[in-house]
mmCIF file of C-alpha atoms and ligand atoms in Angstrom:
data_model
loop_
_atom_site.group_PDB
_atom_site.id
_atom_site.type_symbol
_atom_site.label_atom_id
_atom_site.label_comp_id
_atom_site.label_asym_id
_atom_site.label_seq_id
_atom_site.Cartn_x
_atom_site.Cartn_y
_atom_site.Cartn_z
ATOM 1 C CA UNK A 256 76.789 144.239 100.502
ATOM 2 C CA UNK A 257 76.099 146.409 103.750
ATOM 3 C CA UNK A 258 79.641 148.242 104.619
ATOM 4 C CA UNK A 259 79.844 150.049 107.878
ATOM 5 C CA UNK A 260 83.067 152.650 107.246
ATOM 6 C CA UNK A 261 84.504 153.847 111.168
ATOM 7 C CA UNK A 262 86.315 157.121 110.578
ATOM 8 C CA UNK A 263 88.845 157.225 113.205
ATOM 9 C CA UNK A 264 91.036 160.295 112.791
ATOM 10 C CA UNK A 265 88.888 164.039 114.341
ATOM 11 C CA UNK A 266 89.985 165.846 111.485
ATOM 12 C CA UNK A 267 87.200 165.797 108.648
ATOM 13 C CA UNK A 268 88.979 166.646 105.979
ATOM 14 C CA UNK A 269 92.462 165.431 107.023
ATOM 15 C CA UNK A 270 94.589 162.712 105.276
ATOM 16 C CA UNK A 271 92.813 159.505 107.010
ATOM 17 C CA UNK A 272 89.683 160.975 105.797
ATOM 18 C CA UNK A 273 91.270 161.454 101.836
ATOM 19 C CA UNK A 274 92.244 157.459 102.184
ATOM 20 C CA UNK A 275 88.980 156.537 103.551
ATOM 21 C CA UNK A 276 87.068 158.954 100.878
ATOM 22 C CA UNK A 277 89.530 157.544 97.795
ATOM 23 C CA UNK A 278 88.979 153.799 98.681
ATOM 24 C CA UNK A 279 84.847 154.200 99.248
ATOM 25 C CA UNK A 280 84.890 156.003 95.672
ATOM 26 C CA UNK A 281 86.524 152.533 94.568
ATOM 27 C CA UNK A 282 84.207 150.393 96.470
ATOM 28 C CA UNK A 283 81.091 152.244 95.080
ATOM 29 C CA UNK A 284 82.291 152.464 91.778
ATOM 30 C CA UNK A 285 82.605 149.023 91.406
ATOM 31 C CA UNK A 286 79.468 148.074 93.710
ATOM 32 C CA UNK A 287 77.026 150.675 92.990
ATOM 33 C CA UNK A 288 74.458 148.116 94.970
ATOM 34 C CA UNK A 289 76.519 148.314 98.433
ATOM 35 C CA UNK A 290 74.972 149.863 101.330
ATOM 36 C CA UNK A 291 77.800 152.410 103.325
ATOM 37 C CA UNK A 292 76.921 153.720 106.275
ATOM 38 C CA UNK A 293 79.365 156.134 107.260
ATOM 39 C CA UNK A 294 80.233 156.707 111.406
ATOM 40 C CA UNK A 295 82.593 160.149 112.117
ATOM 41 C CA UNK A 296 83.786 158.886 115.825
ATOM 42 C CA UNK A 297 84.581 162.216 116.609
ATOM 43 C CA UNK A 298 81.753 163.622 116.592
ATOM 44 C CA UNK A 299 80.002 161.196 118.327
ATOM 45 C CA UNK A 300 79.650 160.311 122.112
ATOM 46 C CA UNK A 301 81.083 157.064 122.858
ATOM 47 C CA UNK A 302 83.043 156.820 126.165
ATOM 48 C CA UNK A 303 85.147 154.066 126.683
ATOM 49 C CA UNK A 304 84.068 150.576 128.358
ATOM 50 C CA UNK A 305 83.874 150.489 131.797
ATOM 51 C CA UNK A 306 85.124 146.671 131.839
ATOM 52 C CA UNK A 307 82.032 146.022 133.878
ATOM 53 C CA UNK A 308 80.562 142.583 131.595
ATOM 54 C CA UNK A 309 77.387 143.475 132.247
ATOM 55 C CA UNK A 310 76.830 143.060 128.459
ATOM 56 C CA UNK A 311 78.259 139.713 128.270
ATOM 57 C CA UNK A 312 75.312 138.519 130.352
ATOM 58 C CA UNK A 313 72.508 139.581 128.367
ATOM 59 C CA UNK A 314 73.125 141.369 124.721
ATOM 60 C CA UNK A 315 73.744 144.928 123.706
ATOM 61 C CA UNK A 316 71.057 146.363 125.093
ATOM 62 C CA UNK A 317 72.779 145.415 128.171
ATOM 63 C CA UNK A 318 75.998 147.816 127.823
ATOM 64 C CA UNK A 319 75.778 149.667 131.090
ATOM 65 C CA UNK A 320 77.261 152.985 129.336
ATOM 66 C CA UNK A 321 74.415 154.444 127.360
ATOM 67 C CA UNK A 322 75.540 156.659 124.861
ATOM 68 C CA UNK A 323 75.873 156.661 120.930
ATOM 69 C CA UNK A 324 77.187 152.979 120.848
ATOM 70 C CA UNK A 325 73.592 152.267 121.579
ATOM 71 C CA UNK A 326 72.478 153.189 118.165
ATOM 72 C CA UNK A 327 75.481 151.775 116.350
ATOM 73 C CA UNK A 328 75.322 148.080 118.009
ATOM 74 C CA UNK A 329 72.418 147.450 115.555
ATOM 75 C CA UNK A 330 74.390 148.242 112.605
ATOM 76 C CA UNK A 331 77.346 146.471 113.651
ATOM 77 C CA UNK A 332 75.676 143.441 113.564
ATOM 78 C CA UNK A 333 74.025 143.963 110.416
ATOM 79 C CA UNK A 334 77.017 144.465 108.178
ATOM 80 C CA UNK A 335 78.958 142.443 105.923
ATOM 81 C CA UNK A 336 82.478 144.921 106.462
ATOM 82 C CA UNK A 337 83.680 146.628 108.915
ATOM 83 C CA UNK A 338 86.145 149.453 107.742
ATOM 84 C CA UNK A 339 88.580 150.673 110.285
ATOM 85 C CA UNK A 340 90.177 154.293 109.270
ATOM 86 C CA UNK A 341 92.799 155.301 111.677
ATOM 87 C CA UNK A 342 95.543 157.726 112.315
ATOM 88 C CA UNK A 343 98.488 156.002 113.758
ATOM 89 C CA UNK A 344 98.688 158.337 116.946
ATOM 90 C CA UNK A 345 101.503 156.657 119.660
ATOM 91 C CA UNK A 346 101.804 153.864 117.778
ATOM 92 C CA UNK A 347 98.043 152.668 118.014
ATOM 93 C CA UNK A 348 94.651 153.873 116.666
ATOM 94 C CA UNK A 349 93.460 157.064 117.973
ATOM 95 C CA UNK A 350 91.834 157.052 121.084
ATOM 96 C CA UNK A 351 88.360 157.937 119.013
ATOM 97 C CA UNK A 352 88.559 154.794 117.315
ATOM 98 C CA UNK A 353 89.954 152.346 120.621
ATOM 99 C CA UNK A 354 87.100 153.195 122.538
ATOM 100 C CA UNK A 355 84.626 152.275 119.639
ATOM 101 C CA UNK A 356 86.719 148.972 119.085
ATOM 102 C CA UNK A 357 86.563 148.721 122.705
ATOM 103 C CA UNK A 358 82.826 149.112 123.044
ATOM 104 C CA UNK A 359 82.789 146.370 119.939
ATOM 105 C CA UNK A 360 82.974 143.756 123.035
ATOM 106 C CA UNK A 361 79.309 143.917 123.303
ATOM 107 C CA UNK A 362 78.613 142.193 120.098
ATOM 108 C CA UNK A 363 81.872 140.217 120.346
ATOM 109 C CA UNK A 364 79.876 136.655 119.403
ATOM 110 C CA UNK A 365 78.360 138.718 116.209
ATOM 111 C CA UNK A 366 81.473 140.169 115.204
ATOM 112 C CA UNK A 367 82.702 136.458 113.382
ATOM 113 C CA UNK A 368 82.747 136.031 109.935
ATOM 114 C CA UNK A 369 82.443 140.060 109.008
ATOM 115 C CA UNK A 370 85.217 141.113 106.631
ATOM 116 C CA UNK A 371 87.165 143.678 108.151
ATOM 117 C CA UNK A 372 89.177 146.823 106.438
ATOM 118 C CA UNK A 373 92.227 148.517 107.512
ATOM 119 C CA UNK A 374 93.216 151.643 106.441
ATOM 120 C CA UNK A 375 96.081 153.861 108.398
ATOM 121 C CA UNK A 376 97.682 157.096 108.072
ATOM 122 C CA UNK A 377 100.915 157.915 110.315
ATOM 123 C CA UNK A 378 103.113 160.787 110.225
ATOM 124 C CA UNK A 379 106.389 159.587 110.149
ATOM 125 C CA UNK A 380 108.490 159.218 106.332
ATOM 126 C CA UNK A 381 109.187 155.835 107.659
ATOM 127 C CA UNK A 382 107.145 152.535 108.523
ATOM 128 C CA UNK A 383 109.552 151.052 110.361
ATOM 129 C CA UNK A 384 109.644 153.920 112.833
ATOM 130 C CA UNK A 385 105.656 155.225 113.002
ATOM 131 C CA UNK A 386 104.637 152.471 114.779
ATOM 132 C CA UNK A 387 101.991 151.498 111.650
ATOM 133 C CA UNK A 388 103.527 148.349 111.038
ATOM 134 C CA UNK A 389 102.823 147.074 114.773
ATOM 135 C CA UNK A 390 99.233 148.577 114.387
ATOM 136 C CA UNK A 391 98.960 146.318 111.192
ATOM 137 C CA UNK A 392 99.584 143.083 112.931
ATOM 138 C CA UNK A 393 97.381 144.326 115.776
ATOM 139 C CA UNK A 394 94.316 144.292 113.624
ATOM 140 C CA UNK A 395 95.372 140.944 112.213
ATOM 141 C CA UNK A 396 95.749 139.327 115.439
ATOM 142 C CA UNK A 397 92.155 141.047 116.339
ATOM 143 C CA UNK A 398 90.251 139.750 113.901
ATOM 144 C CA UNK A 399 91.990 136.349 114.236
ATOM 145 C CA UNK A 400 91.054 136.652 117.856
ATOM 146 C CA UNK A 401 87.425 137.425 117.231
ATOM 147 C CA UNK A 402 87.160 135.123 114.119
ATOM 148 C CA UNK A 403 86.759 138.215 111.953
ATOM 149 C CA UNK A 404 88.627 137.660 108.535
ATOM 150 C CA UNK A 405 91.046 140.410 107.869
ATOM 151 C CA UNK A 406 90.481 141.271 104.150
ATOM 152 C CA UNK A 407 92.953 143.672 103.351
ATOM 153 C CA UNK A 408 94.511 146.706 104.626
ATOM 154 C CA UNK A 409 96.776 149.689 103.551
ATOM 155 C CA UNK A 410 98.598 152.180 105.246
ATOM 156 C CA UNK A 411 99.912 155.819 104.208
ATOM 157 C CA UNK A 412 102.907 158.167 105.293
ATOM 158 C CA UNK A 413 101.630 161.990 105.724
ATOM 159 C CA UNK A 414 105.275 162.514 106.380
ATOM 160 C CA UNK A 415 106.556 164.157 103.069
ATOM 161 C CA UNK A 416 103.329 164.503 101.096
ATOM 162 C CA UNK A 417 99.366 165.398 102.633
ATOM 163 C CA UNK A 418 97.715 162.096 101.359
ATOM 164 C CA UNK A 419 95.220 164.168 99.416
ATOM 165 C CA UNK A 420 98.271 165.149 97.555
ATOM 166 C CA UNK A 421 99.818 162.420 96.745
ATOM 167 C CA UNK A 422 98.149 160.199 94.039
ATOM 168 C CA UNK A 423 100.050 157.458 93.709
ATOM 169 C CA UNK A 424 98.784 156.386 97.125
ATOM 170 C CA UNK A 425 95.073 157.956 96.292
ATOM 171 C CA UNK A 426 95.514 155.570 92.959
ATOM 172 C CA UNK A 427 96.383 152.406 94.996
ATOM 173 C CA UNK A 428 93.690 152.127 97.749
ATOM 174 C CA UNK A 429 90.828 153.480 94.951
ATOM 175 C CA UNK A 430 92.056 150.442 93.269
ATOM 176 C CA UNK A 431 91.919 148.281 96.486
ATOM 177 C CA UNK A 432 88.488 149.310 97.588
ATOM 178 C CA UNK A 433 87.273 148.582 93.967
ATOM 179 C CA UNK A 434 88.787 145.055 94.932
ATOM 180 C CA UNK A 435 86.166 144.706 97.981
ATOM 181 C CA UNK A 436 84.047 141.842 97.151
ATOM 182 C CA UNK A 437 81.820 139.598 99.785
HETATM 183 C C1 FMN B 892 98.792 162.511 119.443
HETATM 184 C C2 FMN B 892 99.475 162.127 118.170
HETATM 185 C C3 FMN B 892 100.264 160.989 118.148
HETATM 186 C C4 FMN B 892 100.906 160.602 116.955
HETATM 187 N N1 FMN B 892 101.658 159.471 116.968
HETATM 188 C C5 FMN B 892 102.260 159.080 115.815
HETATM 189 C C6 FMN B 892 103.053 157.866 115.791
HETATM 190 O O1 FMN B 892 103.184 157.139 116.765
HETATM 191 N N2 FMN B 892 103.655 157.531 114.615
HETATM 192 C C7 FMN B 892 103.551 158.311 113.486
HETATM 193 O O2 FMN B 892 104.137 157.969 112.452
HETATM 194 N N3 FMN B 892 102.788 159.439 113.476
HETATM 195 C C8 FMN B 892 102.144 159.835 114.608
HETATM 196 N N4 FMN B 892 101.354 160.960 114.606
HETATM 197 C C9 FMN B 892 101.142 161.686 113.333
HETATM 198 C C10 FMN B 892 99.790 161.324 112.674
HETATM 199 O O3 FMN B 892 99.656 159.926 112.500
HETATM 200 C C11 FMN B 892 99.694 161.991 111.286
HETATM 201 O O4 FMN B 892 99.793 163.401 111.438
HETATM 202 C C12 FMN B 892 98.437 161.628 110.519
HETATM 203 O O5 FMN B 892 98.557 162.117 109.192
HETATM 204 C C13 FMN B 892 97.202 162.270 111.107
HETATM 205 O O6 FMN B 892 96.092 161.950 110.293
HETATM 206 P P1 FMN B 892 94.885 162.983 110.088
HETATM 207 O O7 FMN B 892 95.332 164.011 109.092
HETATM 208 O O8 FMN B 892 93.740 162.161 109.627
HETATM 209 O O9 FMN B 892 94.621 163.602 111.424
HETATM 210 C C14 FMN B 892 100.734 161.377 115.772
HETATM 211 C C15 FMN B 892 99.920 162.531 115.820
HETATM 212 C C16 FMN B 892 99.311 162.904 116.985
HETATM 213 C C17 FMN B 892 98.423 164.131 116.999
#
């Protein structure tokens, strides 16, 4: 199982980053065979798409914005899941993470069947109000969109407790990435 794992959020050792790390230890744990390649958006160069098509007319290496994308497109392709890790931030992914699902467009026709992941942190006590719930039905409609199959997804509150604190919520998404199956 190939797993490509999109950290979203720019702070390394933040609470998207103790969701993402707690459900990979699950996934590993219970598929010591899978192959995770791990991409930290931040500290990577990928500007957002320039809407221009070009790489609807003849593949990836077509993207007319050559940066780190270019590198990534390959691997994209290649994998089984796609992990999306994501601080809410305005009631959407981080900026970080739109441009890369942005970019995504180049390898739109390669993107059906993979098994997608979503995992979100927002700041607010409350669902309702953080915006995460909207997010969540965002990705769904996505991968329905692109014929991607959303597998599962969780989201966390930083609000009251740093996720890295908080095991309950460290306990539950372990548990759901040892659930990840193709
Ligand atoms: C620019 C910005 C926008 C944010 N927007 C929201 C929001 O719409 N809803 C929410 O609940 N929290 C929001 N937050 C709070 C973050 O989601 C929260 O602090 C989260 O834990 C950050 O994750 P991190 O520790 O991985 O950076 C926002 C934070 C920032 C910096």
């Amino acid at each position: 199982m190939k797993i490509l794992s999109v950290m979203g959020s720019p702070h390394k050792n933040g609470n998207t980053a103790a969701l993402l790390s707690a459900y990979l230890k699950g996934v590993i744990e219970a598929n010591p065979e899978a192959e995770i390649n791990e991409l930290y958006l931040d500290e990577m160069n990928i500007r957002p798409c320039r809407g221009c098509f070009t790489c609807q007319t003849g593949g990836i290496e077509n993207c007319a914005v050559k940066d780190d994308m270019s590198g990534v497109y390959g691997n994209i392709v290649d994998t089984d899941v796609i992990i999306y890790a994501t601080p809410i931030y305005t009631f959407s992914m981080s900026a970080q993470m739109k441009a890369f699902a942005d970019r995504t467009f180049a390898v739109a026709w390669q993107l059906r069947n993979k098994k997608i992941v979503s995992l979100a942190v927002y700041g607010n006590p409350s669902a309702e109000v953080s915006g995460v719930l909207g997010y969540q039905e965002y990705m769904k409609k996505l991968c329905q969109f692109a014929g991607m199959k959303y597998l599962h997804g969780y989201n966390a509150s930083s609000g009251l407790t740093p996720v890295e604190k908080n095991p309950k919520v460290l306990d539950d998404v372990y548990k759901l990435g040892s659930s990840l199956t193709t």
